[in-house]
PDB file of C-alpha atoms in Angstrom:
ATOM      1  CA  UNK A   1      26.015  43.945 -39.541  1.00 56.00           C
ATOM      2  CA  UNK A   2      26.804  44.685 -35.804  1.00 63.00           C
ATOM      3  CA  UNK A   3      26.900  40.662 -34.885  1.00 63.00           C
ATOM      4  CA  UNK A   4      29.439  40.729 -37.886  1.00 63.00           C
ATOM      5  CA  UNK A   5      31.876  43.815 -36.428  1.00 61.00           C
ATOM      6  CA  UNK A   6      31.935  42.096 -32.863  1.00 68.00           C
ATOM      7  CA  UNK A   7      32.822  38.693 -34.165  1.00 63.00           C
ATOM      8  CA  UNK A   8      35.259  40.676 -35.788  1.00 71.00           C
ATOM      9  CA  UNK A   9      36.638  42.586 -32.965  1.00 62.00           C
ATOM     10  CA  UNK A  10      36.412  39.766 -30.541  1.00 62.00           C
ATOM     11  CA  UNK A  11      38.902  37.984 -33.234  1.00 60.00           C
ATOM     12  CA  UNK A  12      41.311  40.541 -33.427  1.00 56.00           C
ATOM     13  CA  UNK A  13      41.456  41.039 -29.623  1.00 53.00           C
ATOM     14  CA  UNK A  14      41.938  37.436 -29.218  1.00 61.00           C
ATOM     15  CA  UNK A  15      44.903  37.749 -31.720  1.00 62.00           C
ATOM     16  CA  UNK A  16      46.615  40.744 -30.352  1.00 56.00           C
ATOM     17  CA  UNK A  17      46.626  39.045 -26.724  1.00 55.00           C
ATOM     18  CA  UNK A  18      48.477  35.995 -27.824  1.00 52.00           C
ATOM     19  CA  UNK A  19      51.860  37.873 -27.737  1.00 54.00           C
ATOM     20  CA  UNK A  20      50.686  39.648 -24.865  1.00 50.00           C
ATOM     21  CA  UNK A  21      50.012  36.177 -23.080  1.00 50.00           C
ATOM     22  CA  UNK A  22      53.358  34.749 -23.789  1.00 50.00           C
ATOM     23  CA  UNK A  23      55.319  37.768 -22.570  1.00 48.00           C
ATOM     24  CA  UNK A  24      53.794  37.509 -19.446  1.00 48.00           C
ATOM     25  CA  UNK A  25      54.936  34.115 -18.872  1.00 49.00           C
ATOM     26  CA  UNK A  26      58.401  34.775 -20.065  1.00 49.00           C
ATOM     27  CA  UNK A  27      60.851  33.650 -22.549  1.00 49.00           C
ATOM     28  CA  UNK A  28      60.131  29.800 -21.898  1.00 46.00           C
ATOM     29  CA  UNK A  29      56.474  30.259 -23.362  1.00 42.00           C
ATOM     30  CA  UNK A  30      55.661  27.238 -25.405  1.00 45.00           C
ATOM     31  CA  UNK A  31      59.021  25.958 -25.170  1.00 45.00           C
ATOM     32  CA  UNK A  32      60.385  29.212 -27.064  1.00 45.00           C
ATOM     33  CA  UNK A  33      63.027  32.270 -26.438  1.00 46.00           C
ATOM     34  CA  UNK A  34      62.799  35.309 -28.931  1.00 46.00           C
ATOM     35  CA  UNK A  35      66.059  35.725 -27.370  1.00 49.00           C
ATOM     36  CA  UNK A  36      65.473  39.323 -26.049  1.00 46.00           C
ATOM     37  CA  UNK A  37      64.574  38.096 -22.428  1.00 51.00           C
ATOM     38  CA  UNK A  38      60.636  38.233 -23.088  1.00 50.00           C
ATOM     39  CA  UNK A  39      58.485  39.471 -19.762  1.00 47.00           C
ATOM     40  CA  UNK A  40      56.093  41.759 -20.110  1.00 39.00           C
ATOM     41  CA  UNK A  41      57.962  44.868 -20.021  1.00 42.00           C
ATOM     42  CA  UNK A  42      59.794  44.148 -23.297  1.00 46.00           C
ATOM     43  CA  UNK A  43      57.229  43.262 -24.364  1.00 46.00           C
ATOM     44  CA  UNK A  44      55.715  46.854 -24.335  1.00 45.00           C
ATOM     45  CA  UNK A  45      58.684  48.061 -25.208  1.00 50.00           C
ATOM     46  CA  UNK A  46      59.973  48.728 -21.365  1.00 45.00           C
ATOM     47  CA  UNK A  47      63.155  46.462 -21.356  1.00 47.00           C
ATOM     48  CA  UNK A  48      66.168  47.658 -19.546  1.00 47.00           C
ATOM     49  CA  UNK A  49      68.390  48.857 -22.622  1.00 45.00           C
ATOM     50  CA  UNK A  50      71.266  48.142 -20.363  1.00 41.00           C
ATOM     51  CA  UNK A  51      71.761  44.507 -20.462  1.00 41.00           C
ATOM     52  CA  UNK A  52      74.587  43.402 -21.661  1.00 41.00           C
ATOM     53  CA  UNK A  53      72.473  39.581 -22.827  1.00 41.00           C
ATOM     54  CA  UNK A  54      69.039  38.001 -21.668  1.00 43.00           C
ATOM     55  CA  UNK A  55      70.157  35.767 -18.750  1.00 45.00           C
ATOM     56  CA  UNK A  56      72.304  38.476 -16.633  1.00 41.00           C
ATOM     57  CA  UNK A  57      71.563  42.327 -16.242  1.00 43.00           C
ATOM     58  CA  UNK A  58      74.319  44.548 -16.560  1.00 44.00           C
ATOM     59  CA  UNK A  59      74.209  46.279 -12.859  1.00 45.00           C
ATOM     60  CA  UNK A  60      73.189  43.119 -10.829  1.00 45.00           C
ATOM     61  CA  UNK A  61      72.994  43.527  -6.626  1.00 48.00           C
ATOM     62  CA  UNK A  62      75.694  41.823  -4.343  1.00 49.00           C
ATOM     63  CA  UNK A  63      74.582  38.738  -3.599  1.00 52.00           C
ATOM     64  CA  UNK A  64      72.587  38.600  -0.244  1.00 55.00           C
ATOM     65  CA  UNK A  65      74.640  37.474   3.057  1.00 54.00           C
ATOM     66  CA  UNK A  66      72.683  34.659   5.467  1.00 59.00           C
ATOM     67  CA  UNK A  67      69.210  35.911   6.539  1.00 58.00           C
ATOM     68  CA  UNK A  68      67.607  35.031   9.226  1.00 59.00           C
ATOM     69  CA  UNK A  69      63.528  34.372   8.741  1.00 69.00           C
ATOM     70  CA  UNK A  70      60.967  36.739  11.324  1.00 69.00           C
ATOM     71  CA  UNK A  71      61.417  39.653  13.275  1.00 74.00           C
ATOM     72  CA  UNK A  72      64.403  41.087  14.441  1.00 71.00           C
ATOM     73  CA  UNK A  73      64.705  40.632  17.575  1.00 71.00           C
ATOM     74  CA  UNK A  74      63.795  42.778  20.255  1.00 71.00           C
ATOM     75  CA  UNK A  75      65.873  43.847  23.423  1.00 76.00           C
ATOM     76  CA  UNK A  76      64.734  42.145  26.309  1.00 83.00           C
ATOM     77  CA  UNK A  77      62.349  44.030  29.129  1.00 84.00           C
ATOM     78  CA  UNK A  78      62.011  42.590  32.281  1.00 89.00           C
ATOM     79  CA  UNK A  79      59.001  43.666  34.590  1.00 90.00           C
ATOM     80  CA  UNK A  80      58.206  43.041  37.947  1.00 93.00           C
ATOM     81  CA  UNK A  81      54.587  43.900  38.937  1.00 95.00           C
ATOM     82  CA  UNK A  82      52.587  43.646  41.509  1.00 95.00           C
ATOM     83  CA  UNK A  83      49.010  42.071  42.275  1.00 95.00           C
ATOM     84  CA  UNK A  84      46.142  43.327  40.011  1.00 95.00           C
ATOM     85  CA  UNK A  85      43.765  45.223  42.407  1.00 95.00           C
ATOM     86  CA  UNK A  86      40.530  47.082  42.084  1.00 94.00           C
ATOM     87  CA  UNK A  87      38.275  49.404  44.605  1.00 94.00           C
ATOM     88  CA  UNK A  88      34.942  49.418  44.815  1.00 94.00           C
ATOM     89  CA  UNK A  89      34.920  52.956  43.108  1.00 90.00           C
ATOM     90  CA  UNK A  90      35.188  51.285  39.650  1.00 93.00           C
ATOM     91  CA  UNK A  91      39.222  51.701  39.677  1.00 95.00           C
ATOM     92  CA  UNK A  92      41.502  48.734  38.849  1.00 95.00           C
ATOM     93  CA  UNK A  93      44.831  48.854  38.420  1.00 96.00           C
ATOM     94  CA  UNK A  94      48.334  47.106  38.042  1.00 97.00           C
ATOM     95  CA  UNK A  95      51.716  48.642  38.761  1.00 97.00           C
ATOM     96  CA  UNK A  96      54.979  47.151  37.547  1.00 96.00           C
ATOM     97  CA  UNK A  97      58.898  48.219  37.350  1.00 96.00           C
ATOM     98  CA  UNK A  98      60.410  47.238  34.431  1.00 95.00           C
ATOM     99  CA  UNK A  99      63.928  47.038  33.076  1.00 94.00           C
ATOM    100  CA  UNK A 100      65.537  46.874  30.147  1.00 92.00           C
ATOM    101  CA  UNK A 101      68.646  47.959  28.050  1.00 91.00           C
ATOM    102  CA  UNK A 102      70.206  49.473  31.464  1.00 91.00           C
ATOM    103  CA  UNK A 103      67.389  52.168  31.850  1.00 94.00           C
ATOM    104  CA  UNK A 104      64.477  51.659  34.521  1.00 95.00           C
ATOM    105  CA  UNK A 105      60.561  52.659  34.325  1.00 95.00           C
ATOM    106  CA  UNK A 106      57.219  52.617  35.680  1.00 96.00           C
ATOM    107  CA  UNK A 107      54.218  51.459  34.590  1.00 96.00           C
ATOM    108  CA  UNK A 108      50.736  51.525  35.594  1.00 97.00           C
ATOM    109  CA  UNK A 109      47.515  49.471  33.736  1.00 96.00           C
ATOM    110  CA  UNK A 110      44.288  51.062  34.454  1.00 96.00           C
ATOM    111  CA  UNK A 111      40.724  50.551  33.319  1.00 95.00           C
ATOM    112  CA  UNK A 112      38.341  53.507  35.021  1.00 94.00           C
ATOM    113  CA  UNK A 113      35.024  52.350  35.213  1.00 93.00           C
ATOM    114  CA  UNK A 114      34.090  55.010  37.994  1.00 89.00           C
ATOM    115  CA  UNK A 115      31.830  57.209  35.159  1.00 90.00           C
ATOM    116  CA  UNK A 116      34.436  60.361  36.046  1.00 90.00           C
ATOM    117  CA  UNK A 117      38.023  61.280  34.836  1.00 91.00           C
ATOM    118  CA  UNK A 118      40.648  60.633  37.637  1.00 93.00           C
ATOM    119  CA  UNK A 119      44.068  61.805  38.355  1.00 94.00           C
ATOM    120  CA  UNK A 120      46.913  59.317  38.298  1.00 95.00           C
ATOM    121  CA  UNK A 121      49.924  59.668  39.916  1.00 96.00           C
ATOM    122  CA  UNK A 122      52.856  57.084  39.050  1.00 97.00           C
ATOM    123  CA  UNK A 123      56.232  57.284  41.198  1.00 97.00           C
ATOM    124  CA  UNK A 124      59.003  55.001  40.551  1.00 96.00           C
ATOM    125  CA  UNK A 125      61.845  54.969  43.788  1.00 95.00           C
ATOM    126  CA  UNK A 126      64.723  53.248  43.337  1.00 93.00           C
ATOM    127  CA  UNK A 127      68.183  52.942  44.987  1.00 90.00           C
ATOM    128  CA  UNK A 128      69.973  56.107  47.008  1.00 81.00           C
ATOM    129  CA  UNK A 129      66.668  58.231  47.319  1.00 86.00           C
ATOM    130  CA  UNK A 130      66.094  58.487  43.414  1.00 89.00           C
ATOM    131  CA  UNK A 131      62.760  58.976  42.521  1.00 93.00           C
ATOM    132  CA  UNK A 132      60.851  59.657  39.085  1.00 94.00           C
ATOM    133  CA  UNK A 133      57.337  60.895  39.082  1.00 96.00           C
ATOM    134  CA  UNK A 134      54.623  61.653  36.727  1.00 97.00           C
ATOM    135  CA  UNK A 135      51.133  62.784  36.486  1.00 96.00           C
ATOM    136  CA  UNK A 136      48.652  61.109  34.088  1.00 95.00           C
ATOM    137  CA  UNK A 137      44.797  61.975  33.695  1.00 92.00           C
ATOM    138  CA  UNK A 138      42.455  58.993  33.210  1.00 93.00           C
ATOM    139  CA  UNK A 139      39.770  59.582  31.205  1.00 90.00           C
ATOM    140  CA  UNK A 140      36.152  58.460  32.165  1.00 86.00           C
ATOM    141  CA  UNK A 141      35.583  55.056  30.178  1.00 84.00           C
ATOM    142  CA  UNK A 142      35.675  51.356  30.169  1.00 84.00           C
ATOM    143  CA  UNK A 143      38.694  51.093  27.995  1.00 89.00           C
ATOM    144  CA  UNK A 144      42.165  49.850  28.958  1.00 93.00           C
ATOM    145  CA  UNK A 145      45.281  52.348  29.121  1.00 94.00           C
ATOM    146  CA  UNK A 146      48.424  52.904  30.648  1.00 94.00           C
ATOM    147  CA  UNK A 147      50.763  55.792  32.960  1.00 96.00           C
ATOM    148  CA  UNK A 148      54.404  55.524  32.392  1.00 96.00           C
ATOM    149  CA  UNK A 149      57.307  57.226  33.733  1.00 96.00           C
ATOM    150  CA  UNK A 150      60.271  57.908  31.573  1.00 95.00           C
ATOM    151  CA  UNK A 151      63.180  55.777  31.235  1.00 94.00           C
ATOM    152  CA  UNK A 152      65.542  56.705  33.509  1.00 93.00           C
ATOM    153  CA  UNK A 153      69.774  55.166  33.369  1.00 92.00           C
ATOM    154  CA  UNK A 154      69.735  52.220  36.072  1.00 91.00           C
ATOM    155  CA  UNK A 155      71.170  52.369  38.957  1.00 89.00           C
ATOM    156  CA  UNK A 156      72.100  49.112  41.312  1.00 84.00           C
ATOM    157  CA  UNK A 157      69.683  45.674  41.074  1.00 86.00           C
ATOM    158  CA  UNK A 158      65.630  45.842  39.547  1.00 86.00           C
ATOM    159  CA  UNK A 159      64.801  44.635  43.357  1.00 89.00           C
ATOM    160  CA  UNK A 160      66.197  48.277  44.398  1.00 91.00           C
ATOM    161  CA  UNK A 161      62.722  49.668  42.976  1.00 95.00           C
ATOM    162  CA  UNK A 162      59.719  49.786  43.029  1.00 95.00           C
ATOM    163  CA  UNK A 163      56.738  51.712  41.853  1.00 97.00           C
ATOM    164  CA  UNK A 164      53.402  52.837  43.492  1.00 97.00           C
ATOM    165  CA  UNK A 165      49.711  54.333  41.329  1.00 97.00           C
ATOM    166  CA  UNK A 166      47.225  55.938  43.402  1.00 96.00           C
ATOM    167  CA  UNK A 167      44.123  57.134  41.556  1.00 95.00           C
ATOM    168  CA  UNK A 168      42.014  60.202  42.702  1.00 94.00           C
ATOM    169  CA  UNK A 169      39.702  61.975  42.360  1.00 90.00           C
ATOM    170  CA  UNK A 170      40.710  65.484  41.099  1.00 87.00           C
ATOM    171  CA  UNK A 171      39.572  68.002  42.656  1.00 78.00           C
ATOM    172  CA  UNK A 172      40.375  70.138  45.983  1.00 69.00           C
ATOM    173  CA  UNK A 173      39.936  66.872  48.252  1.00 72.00           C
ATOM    174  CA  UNK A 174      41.184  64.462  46.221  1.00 74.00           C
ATOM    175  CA  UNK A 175      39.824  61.646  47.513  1.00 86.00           C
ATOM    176  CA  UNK A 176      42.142  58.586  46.965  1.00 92.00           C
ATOM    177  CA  UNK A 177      40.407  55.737  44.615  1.00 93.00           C
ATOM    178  CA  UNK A 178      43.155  53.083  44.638  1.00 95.00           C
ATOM    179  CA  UNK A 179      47.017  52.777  45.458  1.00 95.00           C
ATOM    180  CA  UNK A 180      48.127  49.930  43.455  1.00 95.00           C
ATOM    181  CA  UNK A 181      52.059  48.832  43.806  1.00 94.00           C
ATOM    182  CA  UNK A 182      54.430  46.705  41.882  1.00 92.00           C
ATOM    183  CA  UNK A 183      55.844  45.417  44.985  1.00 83.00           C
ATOM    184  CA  UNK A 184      52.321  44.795  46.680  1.00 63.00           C
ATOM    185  CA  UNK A 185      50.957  41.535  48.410  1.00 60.00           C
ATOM    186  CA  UNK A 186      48.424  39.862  46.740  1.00 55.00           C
ATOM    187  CA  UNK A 187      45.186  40.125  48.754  1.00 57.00           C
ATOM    188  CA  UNK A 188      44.774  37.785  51.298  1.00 55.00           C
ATOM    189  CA  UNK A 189      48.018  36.854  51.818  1.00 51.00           C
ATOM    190  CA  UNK A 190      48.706  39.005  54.925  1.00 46.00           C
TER     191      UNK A 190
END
């Protein structure tokens, strides 16, 4: 008796998702259109009551203008950085000055390997005695991470700047680690 009710249920399931099966593949199912604009939503009943017939609705968007495919595109940042250095205190750093969109920063890449947390101070001088500074703590660690000043309004040519990192220890001494500078030779040269 049981084999007999689940043949019987399996038959009426398989007849009840035949509709269901065409609506979700649209009016064009099996070469017919019920004329109401099939889908599955009116098929359950969920149509939008508003349309005026099945091809158009009755509220439609404006037609899209000419896109453009990826990313918008991003304002353009100029850096100029000096040499990547590193002291035998676990320290290494890279300063740069960057520029973009008429303001001017600083910015300092760091990776502290020294087993302590350090003190990082970034100054940024640029043209007529202006100068932007900022304190950053580095935590003790192997992983990357960055100081940066705040954007500052430009004033005069990038090569006006220039930005220096030093990296101490903090505490009453404060015992210099590593000045690194965007405007720095590379070592050896000189």
């Amino acid at each position: 008796m049981n084999l007999r009710l689940i043949g019987i249920g399996a038959g009426v399931l398989i007849i009840l998702s035949l509709p269901l099966a065409g609506a979700i593949a649209g009016p064009d199912f099996a070469g017919q259109d019920d004329g109401k604009g099939g889908g599955l939503f009116s098929a359950l009943g969920l149509s939008d009551s508003s349309r005026t017939s099945p091809e158009a609705p009755a509220h439609s968007a404006p037609p899209a203008g000419p896109q453009q495919p990826g990313p918008a595109e991003q304002p353009r940042t100029d850096s100029r950085c000096g040499p990547e250095l590193s002291s035998p205190h676990g320290v290494e750093a890279q300063t740069c000055v960057l520029v973009g969109e008429g303001r001017t920063w600083g910015r300092s890449y760091y990776r502290n390997t020294s087993g302590r947390a350090l003190d990082a101070v970034l100054t940024v001088m640029g043209p007529a005695g202006r100068t932007v500074q900022i304190r950053c703590t580095v935590g003790a660690g192997d992983e990357p991470g960055l100081c940066e000043t705040p954007k500052e309004a430009s004033a005069g040519e990038p090569e006006g700047y220039s930005a220096v990192a030093e990296f101490a220890v903090p505490d009453d001494e404060g015992e210099l680690l590593l000045r690194s500078g965007s405007n720095s030779p590379v070592p050896g040269d000189g």
